[in-house]
Each structure stands twice: as structure tokens, then as C-alpha cells.
PDB file of C-alpha atoms in Angstrom:
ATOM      1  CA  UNK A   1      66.429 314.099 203.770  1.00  0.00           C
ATOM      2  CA  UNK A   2      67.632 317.340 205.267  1.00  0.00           C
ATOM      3  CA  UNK A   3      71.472 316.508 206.825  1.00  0.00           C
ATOM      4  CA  UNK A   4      72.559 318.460 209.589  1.00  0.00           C
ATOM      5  CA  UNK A   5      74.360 321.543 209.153  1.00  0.00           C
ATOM      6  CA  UNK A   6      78.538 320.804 208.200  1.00  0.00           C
ATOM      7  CA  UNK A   7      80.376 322.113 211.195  1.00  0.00           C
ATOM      8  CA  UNK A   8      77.908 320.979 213.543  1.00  0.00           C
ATOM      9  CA  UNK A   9      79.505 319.295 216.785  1.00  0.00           C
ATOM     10  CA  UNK A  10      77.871 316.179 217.097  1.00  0.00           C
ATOM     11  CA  UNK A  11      78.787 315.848 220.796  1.00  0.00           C
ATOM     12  CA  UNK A  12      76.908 318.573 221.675  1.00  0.00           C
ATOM     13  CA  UNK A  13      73.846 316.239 221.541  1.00  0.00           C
ATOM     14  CA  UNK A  14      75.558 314.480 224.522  1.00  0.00           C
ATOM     15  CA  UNK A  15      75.642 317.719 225.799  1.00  0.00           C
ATOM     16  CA  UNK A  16      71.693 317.634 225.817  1.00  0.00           C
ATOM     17  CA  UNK A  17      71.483 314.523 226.756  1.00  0.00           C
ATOM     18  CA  UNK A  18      73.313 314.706 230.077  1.00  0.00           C
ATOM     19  CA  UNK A  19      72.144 318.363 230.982  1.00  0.00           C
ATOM     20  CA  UNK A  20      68.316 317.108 230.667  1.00  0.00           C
ATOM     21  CA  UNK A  21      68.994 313.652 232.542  1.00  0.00           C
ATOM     22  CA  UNK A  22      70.511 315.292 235.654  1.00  0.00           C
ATOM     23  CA  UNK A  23      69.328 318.841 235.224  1.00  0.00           C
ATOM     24  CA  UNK A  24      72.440 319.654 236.652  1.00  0.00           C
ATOM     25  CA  UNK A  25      76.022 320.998 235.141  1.00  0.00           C
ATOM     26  CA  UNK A  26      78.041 319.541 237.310  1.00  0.00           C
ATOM     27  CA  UNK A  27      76.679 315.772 237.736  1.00  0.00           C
ATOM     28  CA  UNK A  28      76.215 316.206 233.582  1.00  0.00           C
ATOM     29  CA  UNK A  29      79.654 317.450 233.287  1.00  0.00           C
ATOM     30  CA  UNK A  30      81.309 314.398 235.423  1.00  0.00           C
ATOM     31  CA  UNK A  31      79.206 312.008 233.479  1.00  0.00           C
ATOM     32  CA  UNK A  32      80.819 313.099 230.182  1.00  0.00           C
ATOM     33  CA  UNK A  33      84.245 313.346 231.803  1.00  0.00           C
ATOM     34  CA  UNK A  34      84.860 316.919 231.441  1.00  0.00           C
ATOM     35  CA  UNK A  35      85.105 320.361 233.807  1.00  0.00           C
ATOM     36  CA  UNK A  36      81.290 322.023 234.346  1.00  0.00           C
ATOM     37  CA  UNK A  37      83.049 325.066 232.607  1.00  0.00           C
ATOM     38  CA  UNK A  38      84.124 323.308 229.380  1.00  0.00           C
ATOM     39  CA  UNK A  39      80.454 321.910 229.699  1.00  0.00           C
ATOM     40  CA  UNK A  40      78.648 325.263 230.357  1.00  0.00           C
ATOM     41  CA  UNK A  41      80.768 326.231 227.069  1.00  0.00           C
ATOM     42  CA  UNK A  42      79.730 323.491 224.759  1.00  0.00           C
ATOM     43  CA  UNK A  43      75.753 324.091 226.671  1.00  0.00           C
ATOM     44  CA  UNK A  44      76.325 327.515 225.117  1.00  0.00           C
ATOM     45  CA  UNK A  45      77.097 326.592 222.104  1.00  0.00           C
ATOM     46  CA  UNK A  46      74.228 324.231 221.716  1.00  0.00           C
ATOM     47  CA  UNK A  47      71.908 327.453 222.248  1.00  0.00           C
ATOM     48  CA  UNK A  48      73.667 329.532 220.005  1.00  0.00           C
ATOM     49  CA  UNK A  49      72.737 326.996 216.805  1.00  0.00           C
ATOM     50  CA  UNK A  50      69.264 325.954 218.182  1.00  0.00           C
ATOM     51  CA  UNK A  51      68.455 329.678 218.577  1.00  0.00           C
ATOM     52  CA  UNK A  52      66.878 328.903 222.155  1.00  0.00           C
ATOM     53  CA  UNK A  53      68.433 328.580 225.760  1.00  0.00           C
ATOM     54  CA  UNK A  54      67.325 325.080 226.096  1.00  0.00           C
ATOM     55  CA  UNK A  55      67.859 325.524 230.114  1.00  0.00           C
ATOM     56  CA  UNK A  56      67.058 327.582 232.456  1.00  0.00           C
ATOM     57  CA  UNK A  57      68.079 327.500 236.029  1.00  0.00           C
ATOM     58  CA  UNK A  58      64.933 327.981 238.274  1.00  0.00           C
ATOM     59  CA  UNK A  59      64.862 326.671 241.848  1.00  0.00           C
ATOM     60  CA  UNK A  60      68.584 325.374 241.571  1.00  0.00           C
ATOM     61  CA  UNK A  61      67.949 323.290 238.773  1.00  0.00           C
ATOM     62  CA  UNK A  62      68.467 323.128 235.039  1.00  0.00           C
ATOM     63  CA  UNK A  63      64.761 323.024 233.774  1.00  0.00           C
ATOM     64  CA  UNK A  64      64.238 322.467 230.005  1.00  0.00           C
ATOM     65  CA  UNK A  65      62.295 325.116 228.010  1.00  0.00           C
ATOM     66  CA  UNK A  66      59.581 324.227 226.017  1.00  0.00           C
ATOM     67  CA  UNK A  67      61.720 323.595 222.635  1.00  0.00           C
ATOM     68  CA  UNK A  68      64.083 321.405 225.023  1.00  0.00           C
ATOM     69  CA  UNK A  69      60.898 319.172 226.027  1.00  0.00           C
ATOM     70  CA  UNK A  70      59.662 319.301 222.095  1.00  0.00           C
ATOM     71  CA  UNK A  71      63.334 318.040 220.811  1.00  0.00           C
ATOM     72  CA  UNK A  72      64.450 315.666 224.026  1.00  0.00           C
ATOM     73  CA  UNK A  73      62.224 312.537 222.770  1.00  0.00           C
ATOM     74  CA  UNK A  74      63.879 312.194 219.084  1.00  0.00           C
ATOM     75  CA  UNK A  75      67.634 312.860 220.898  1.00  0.00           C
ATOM     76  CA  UNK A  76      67.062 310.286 223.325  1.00  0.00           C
ATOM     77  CA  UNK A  77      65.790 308.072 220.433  1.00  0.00           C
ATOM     78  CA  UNK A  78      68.148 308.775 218.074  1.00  0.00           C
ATOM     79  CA  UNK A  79      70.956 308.126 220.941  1.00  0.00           C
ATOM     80  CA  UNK A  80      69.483 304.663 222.237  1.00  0.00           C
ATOM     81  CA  UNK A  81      69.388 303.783 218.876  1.00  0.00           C
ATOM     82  CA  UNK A  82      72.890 304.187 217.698  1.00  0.00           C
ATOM     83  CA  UNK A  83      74.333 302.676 221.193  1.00  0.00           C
ATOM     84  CA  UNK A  84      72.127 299.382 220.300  1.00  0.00           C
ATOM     85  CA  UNK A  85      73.408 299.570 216.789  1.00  0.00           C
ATOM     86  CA  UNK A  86      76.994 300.362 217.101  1.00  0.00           C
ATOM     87  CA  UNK A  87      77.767 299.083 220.635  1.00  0.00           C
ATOM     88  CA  UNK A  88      75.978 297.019 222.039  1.00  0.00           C
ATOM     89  CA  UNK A  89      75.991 293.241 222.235  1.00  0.00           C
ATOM     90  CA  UNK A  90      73.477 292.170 225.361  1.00  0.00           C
ATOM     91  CA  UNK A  91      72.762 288.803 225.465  1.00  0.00           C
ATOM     92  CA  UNK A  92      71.199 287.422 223.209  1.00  0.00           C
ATOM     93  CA  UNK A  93      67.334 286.649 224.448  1.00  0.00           C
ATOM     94  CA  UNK A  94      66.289 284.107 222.357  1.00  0.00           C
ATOM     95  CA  UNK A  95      62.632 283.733 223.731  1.00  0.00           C
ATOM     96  CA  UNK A  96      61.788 287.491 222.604  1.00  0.00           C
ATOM     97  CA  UNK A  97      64.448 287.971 219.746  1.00  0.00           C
ATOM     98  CA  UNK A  98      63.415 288.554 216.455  1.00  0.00           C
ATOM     99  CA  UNK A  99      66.424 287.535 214.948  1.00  0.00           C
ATOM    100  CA  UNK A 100      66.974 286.385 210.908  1.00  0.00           C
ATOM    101  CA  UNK A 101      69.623 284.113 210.743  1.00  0.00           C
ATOM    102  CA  UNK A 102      71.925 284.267 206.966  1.00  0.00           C
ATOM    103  CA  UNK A 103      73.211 280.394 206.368  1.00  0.00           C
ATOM    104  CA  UNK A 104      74.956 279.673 203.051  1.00  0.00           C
ATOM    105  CA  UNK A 105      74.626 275.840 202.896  1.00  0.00           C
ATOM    106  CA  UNK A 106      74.846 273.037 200.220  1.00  0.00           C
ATOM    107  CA  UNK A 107      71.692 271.062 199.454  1.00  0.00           C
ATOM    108  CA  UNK A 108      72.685 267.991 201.531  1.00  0.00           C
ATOM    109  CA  UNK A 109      72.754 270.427 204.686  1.00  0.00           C
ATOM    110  CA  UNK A 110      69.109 270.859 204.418  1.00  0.00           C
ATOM    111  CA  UNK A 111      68.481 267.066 204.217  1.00  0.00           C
ATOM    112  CA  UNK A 112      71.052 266.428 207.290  1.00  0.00           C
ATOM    113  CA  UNK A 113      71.097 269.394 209.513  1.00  0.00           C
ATOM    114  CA  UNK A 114      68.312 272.147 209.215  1.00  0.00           C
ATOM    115  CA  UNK A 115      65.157 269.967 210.117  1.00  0.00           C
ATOM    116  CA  UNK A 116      66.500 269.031 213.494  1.00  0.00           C
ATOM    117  CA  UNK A 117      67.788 272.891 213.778  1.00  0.00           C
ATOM    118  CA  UNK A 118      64.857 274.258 212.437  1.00  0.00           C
ATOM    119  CA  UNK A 119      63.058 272.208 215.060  1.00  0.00           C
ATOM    120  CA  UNK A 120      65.048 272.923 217.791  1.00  0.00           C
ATOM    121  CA  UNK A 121      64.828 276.768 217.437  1.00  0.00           C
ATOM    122  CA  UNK A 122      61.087 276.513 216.979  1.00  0.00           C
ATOM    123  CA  UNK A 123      60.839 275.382 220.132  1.00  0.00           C
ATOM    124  CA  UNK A 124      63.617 277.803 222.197  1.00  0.00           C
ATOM    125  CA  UNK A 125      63.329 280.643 220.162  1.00  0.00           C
ATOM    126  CA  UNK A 126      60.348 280.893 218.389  1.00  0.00           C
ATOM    127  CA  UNK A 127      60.726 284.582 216.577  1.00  0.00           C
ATOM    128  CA  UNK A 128      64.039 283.672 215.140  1.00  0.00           C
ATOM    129  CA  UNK A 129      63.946 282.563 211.196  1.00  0.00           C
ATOM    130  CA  UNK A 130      66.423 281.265 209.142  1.00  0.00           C
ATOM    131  CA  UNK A 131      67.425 282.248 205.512  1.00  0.00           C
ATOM    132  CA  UNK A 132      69.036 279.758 203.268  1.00  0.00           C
ATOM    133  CA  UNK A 133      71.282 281.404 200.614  1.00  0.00           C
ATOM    134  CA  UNK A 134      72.887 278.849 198.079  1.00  0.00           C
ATOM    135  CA  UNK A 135      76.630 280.006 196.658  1.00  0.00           C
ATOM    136  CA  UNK A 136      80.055 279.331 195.883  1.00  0.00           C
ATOM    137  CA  UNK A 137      81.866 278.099 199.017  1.00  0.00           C
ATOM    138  CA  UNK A 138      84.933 280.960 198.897  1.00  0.00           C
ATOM    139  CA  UNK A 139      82.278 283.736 198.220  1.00  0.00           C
ATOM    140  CA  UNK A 140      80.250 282.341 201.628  1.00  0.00           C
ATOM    141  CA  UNK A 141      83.841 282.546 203.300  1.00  0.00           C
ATOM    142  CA  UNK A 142      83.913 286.065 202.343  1.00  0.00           C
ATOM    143  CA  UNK A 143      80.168 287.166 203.413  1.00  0.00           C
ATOM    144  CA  UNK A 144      81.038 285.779 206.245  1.00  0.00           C
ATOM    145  CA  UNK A 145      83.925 288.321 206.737  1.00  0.00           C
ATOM    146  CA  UNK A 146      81.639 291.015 205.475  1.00  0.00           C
ATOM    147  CA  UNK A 147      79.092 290.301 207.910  1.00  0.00           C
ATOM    148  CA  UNK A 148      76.021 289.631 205.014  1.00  0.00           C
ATOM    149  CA  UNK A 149      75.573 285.938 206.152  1.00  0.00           C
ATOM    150  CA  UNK A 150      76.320 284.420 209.332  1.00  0.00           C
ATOM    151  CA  UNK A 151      77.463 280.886 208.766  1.00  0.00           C
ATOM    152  CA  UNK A 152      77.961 278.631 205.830  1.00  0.00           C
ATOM    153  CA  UNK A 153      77.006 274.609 206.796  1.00  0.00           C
ATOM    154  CA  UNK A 154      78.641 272.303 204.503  1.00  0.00           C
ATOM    155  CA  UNK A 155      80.782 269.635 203.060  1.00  0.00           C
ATOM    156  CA  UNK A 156      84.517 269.730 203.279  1.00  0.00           C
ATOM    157  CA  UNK A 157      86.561 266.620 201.851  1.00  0.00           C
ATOM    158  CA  UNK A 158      89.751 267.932 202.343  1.00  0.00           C
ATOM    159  CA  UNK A 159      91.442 269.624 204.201  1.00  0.00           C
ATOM    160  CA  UNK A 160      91.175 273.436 204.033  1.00  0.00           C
ATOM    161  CA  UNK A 161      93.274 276.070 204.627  1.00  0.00           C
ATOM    162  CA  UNK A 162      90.878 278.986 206.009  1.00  0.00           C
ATOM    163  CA  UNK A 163      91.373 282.916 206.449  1.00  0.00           C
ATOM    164  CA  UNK A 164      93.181 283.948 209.724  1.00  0.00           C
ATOM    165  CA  UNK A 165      89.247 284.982 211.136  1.00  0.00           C
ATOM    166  CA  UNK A 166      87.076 281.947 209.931  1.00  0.00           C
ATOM    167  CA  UNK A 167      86.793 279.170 212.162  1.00  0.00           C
ATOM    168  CA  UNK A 168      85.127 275.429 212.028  1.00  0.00           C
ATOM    169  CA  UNK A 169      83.665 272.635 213.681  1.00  0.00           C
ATOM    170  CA  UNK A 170      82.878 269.277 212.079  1.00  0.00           C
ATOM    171  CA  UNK A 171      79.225 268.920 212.510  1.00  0.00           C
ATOM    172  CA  UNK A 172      79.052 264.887 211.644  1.00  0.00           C
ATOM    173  CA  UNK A 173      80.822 262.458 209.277  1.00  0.00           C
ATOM    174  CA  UNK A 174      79.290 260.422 206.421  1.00  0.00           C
ATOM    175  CA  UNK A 175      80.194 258.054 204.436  1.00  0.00           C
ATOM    176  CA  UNK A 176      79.253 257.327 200.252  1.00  0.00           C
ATOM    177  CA  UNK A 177      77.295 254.531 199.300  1.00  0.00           C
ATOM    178  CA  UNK A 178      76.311 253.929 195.498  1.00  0.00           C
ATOM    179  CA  UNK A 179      72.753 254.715 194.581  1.00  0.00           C
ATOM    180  CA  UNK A 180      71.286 252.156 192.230  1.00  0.00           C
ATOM    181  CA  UNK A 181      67.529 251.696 190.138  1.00  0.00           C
ATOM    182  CA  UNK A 182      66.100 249.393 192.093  1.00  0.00           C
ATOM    183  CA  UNK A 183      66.245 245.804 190.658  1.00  0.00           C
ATOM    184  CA  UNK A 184      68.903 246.801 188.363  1.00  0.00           C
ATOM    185  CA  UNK A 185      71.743 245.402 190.251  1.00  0.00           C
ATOM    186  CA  UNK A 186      72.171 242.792 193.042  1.00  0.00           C
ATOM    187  CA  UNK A 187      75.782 243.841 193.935  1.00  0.00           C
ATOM    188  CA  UNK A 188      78.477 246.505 193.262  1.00  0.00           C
ATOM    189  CA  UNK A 189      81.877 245.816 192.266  1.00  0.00           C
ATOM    190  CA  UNK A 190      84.502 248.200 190.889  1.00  0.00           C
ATOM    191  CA  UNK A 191      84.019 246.948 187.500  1.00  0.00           C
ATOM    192  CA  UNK A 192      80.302 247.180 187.845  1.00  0.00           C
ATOM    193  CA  UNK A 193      80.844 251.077 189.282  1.00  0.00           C
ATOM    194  CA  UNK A 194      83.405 251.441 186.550  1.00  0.00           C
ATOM    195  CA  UNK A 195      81.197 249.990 183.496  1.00  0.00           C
ATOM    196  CA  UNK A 196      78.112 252.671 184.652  1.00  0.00           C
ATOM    197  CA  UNK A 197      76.912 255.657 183.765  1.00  0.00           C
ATOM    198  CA  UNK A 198      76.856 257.531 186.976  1.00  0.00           C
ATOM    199  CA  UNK A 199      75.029 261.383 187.539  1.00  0.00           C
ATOM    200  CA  UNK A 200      78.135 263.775 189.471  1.00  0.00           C
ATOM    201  CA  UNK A 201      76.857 266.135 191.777  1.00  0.00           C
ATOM    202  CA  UNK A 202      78.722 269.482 191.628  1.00  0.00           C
ATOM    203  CA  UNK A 203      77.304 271.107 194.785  1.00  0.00           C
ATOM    204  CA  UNK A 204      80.224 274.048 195.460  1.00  0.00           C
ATOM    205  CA  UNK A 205      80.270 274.419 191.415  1.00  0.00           C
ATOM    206  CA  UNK A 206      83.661 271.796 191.816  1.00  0.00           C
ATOM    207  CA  UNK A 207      83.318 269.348 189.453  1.00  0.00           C
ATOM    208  CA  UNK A 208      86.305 266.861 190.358  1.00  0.00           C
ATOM    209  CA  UNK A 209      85.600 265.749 193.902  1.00  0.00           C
ATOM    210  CA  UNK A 210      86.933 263.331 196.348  1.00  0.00           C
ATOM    211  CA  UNK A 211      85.304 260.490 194.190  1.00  0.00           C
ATOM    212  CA  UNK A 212      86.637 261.231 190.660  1.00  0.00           C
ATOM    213  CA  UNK A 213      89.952 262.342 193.037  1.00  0.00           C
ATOM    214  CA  UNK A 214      90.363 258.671 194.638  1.00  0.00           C
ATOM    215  CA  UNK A 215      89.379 256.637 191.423  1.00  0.00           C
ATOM    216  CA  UNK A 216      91.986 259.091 190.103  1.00  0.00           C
ATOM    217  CA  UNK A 217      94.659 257.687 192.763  1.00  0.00           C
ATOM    218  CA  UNK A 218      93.470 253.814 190.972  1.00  0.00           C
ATOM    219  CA  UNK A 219      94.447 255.101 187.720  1.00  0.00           C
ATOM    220  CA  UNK A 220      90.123 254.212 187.152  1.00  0.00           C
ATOM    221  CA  UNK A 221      87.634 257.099 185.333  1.00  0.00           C
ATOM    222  CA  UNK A 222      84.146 257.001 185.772  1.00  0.00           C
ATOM    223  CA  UNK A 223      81.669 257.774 182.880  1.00  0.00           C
ATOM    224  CA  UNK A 224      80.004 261.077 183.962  1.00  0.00           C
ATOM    225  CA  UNK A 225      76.835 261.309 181.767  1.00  0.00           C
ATOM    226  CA  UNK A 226      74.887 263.657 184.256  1.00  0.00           C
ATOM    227  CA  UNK A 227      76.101 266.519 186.319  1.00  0.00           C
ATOM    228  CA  UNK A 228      73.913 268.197 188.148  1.00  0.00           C
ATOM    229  CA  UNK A 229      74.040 270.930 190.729  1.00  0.00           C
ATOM    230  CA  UNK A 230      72.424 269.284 193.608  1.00  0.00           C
ATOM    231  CA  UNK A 231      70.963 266.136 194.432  1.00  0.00           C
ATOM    232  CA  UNK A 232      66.722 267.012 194.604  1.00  0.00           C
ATOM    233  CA  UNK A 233      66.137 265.793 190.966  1.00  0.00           C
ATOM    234  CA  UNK A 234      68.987 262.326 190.547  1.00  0.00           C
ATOM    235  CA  UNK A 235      66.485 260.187 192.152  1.00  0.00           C
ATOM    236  CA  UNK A 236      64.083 260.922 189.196  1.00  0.00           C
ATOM    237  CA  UNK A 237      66.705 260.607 186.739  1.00  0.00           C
ATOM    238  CA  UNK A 238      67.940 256.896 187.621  1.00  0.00           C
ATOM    239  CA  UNK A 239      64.475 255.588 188.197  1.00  0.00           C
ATOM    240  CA  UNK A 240      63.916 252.902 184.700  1.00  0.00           C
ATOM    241  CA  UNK A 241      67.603 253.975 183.372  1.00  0.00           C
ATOM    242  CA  UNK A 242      71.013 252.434 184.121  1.00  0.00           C
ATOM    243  CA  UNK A 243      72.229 255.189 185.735  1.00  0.00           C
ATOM    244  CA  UNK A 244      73.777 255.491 189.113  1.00  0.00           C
ATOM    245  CA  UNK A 245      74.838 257.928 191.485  1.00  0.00           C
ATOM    246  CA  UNK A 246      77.539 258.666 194.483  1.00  0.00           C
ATOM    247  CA  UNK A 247      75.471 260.467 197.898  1.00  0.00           C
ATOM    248  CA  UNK A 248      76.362 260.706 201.316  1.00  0.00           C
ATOM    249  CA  UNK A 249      74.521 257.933 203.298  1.00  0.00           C
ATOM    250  CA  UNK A 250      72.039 260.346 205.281  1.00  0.00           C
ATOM    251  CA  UNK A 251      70.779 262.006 201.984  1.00  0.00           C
ATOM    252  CA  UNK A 252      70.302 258.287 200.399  1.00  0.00           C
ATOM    253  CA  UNK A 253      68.621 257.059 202.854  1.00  0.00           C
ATOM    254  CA  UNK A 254      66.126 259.828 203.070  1.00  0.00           C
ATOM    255  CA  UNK A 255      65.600 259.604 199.224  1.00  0.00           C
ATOM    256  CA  UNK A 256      65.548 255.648 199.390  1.00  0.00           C
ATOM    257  CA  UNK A 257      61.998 256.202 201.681  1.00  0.00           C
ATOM    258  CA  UNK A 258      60.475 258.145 199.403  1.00  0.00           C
ATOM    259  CA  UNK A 259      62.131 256.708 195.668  1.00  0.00           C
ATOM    260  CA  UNK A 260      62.077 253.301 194.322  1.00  0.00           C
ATOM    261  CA  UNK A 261      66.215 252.954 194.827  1.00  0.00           C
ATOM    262  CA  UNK A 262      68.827 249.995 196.470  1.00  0.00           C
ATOM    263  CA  UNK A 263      72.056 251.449 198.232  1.00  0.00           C
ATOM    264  CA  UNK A 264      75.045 249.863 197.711  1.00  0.00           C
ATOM    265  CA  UNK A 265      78.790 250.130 199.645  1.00  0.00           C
ATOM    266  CA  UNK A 266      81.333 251.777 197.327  1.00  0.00           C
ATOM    267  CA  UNK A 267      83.282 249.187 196.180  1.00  0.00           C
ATOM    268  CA  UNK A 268      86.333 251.344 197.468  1.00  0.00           C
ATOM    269  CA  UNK A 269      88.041 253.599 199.672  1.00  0.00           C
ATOM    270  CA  UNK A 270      87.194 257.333 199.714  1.00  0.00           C
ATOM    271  CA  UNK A 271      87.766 260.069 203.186  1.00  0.00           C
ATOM    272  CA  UNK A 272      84.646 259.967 204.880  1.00  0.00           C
ATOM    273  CA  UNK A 273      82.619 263.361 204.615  1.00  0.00           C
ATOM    274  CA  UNK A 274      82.531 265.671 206.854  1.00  0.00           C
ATOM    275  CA  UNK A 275      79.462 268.012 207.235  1.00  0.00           C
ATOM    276  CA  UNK A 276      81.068 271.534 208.829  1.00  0.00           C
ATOM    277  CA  UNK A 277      80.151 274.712 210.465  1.00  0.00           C
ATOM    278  CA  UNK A 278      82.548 277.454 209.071  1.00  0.00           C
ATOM    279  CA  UNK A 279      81.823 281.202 210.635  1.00  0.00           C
ATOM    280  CA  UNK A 280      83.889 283.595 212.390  1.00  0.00           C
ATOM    281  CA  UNK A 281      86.308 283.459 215.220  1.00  0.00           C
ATOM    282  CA  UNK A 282      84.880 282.931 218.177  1.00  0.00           C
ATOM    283  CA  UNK A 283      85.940 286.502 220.067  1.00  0.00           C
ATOM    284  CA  UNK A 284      84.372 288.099 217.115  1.00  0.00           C
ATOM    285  CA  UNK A 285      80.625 286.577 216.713  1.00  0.00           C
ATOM    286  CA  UNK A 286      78.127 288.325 218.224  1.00  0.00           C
ATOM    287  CA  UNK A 287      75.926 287.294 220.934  1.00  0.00           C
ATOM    288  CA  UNK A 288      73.421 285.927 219.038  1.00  0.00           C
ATOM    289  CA  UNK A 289      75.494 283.717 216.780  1.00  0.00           C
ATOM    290  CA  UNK A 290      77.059 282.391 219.550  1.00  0.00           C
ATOM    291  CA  UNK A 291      73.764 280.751 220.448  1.00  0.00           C
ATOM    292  CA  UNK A 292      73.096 279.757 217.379  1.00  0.00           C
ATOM    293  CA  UNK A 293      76.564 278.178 217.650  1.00  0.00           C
ATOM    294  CA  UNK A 294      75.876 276.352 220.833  1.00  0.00           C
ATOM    295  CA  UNK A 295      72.655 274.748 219.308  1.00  0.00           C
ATOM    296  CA  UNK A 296      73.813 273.016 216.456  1.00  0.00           C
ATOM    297  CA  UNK A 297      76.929 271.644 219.019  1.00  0.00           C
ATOM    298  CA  UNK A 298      74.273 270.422 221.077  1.00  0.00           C
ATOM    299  CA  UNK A 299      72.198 268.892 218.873  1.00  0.00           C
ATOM    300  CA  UNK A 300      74.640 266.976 216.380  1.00  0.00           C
ATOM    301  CA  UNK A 301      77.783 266.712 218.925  1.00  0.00           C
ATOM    302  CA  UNK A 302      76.419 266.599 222.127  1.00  0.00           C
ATOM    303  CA  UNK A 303      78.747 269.665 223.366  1.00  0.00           C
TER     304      UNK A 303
END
């Protein structure tokens, strides 16, 4: 790639730009703000490194030469180009758009959420895709920041304290329920949870959650004989053993259709879950997220 020459005045391709648009050095001098004889200077200059006068006044107007005409296509290119790029945010036109959306999310977010917003942007904006990246929830906070994904849909069971620029909305709430063989048990008691061998899903790589955190509170320990990092495989696992599991009630109940399991009420208290949509701060997301935004609300709150 050949750069262009060091010293060159990039603003002289404004220069161009506004002489060939109005073919005239005043209205192309007012459009850039300046005097016509600051403008005629900087036109000069522009012909002294092209090696060509560019414009020529013939019948009271600025008429490009023949280089002008050969070089005015890629200018006007390059220019529309970096205005899109760098400064523009139109609204976003989601029935033409070919947008790719970046979403970190946890494994329970594509049971719970992304068919219904999958679905949904399908039908009102069918050149837009979705790509699902799967990582560690304070690295999604900072790609968000960075601008390499564009929200991160997930669990929160807590509280959070987020940067100064990341913002949320809870999505939905869940609750747990106790995933079981089926047959194995006709009830759930504390004991009975206690006594099992359970499978812990670590789905942010954090391997002492709200569950292990409340029996905690009991002074109780579970037996952790499984951890896994998500939740596709634990309905294999149990099936003919005595293990159990902990899920959120959506994901259960999706797996109970399709697995030979019972569901069971946790035999005590834990925070309900809350399934969230962390990106940045409103006044900085760009059109197109903001739509994206407005979807989801729609969809799973109504707003």
C-alpha cells in the first residue's frame, strides 16, 4: 500500500471536494467556512502537488480538467466513506440493514431469551444476524467498553456494582427448582437435597453461587460431585444415577420435554434470578443498538 506523501494537507481534499460540487470559489469557500482567498490559496496548493490545475475557469465557472474528472470519483468515495464511518449515526433501518449483532451470553440465555429474539428480528429485520460469543462476565463488561461486542445477556444474583458507562435492565426473573432422575424421588426435603450428589453449574467460571452461598447462610454443604460449565449435557448425566441438579425453572422445563426428569421446589430460600441486559449507557449506543434494545424490552417486558 502506497501512503500518501508526509506533509500532505489532508484538507486540501475538501478543497476538491467543494470546488468540483459548486464549481465555484466563493459558494466552495463559504461551505468550508473560510475567505475565497485563503481557498484560492489552498486550490493552489492542491495543483502544485497533483502537478495539474485541476480547474479552469471557462464561461464563469470552475470546470474540472480531465485529471480532476479521472480523480473526483475515488475522493468523493473515499469522503462518503469516512463521514459514514466516523460520523455518522442515521437511523438505524432495520428492514435493509445488514447489521451483525456481538452478544456475550450464558447458556441459559439461549434457552430463555434468543429464540423469541431470534424470531422477532427474523421477522422486522431480516438481514440482521446475531453472534453468540461465550466468556467471562468482567471480560464481556470490558468488550463492551471497547466496542468488540454489543451486549452481554445474562444472570446476575447479586447485586453488582457496574463501570460508570455500563448500564442494565432486568430482562425476567426465575426461580430454582431441583432437577431429579425421574422415579428416583417422590419429594424433596433439605435432608434429601443435603444427602445427594448434585452436578454445579459454573456458567461465568464462578464456582460458589447463590446456592452453595444460601446453604452457606444454614451452616448446610452440598456434595458437589459434577461441575460442569453449562447446563446442555446434566440432563444426560442424571438420567439412571442419583444425581441431581439446581436450574432456573425456564431451562428445566425445556429439558424436562425432551429428558426423562421430575422438578422439584427447593426445599429453601434462595434470591430469585434475574436474567439481565448489561450494555452501554444509553447516550452512548449507537442507533442500531438502540433498536436492538427496544426489542428485547418489548418482547420480555412489554416496554
Amino acid at each position: 500500500m502506497h501512503l500518501i506523501p508526509h506533509g500532505f494537507d489532508l484538507n486540501l481534499i475538501s478543497v476538491f471536494y467543494a470546488i468540483y460540487k459548486f464549481r465555484n470559489v466563493t459558494q466552495a469557500a463559504e461551505s468550508l467556512y473560510i475567505s475565497p482567498s485563503a481557498f484560492s490559496h489552498a486550490l493552489n496548493r492542491l495543483r502544485t502537488v497533483l502537478n495539474d490545475p485541476l480547474f479552469i475557469r471557462i464561461d464563469g465557472k470552475m470546470q474540472p480538467t480531465k485529471k480532476a474528472e479521472a480523480i473526483a470519483p475515488t475522493i468523493i468515495k473515499s469522503l462518503e466513506i469516512l463521514s459514514l464511518e466516523l460520523f455518522s449515526d442515521a437511523p438505524f433501518d432495520n428492514k435493509n440493514a445488514a447489521y451483525e449483532f456481538s452478544i456475550a451470553a450464558t447458556e441459559y440465555t439461549l434457552f430463555s431469551v434468543l429464540p423469541l429474539l431470534i424470531q422477532r428480528c427474523r421477522n422486522l429485520a431480516p438481514h440482521v444476524s446475531l453472534k453468540v460469543v461465550h466468556e467471562n462476565k468482567n471480560n464481556s463488561f470490558k468488550n463492551i467498553q471497547l466496542g468488540k461486542i454489543d451486549f452481554t445477556i445474562g444472570y446476575s444474583e447479586y447485586e453488582e456494582t457496574l463501570s460508570k458507562n455500563i448500564d442494565s435492565f432486568v430482562c425476567f426473573t426465575d426461580r430454582y427448582v431441583v432437577v431429579t432422575p425421574k422415579g428416583k424421588y417422590t419429594s424433596m426435603s433439605l435432608d434429601e437435597y443435603i444427602q445427594a450428589n448434585h452436578i454445579r453449574i459454573s456458567t461465568w467460571h464462578e464456582h460458589n453461587g447463590v446456592i452453595d452461598q444460601s446453604l452457606k447462610n444454614l451452616g448446610l454443604m452440598r456434595n458437589i460431585v459434577i461441575e460442569l460449565p453449562n447446563i446442555m449435557s446434566s440432563p444426560y448425566m442424571i438420567e439412571n444415577s442419583d444425581l441431581i441438579i439446581t436450574l432456573p425453572y425456564k431451562a428445566a422445563n425445556i429439558l424436562k420435554e425432551i429428558h426423562p426428569i421430575t422438578l422439584f421446589e427447593l426445599p429453601f430460600h434462595v434470591p430469585e434470578y434475574e436474567v439481565q441486559v448489561f450494555s452501554l449507557k444509553e447516550q452512548e449506543l449507537n442507533s442500531a443498538q438502540t433498536w436492538l434494545i427496544n426489542q428485547i424490552k418489548e418482547a420480555f417486558i412489554g416496554k
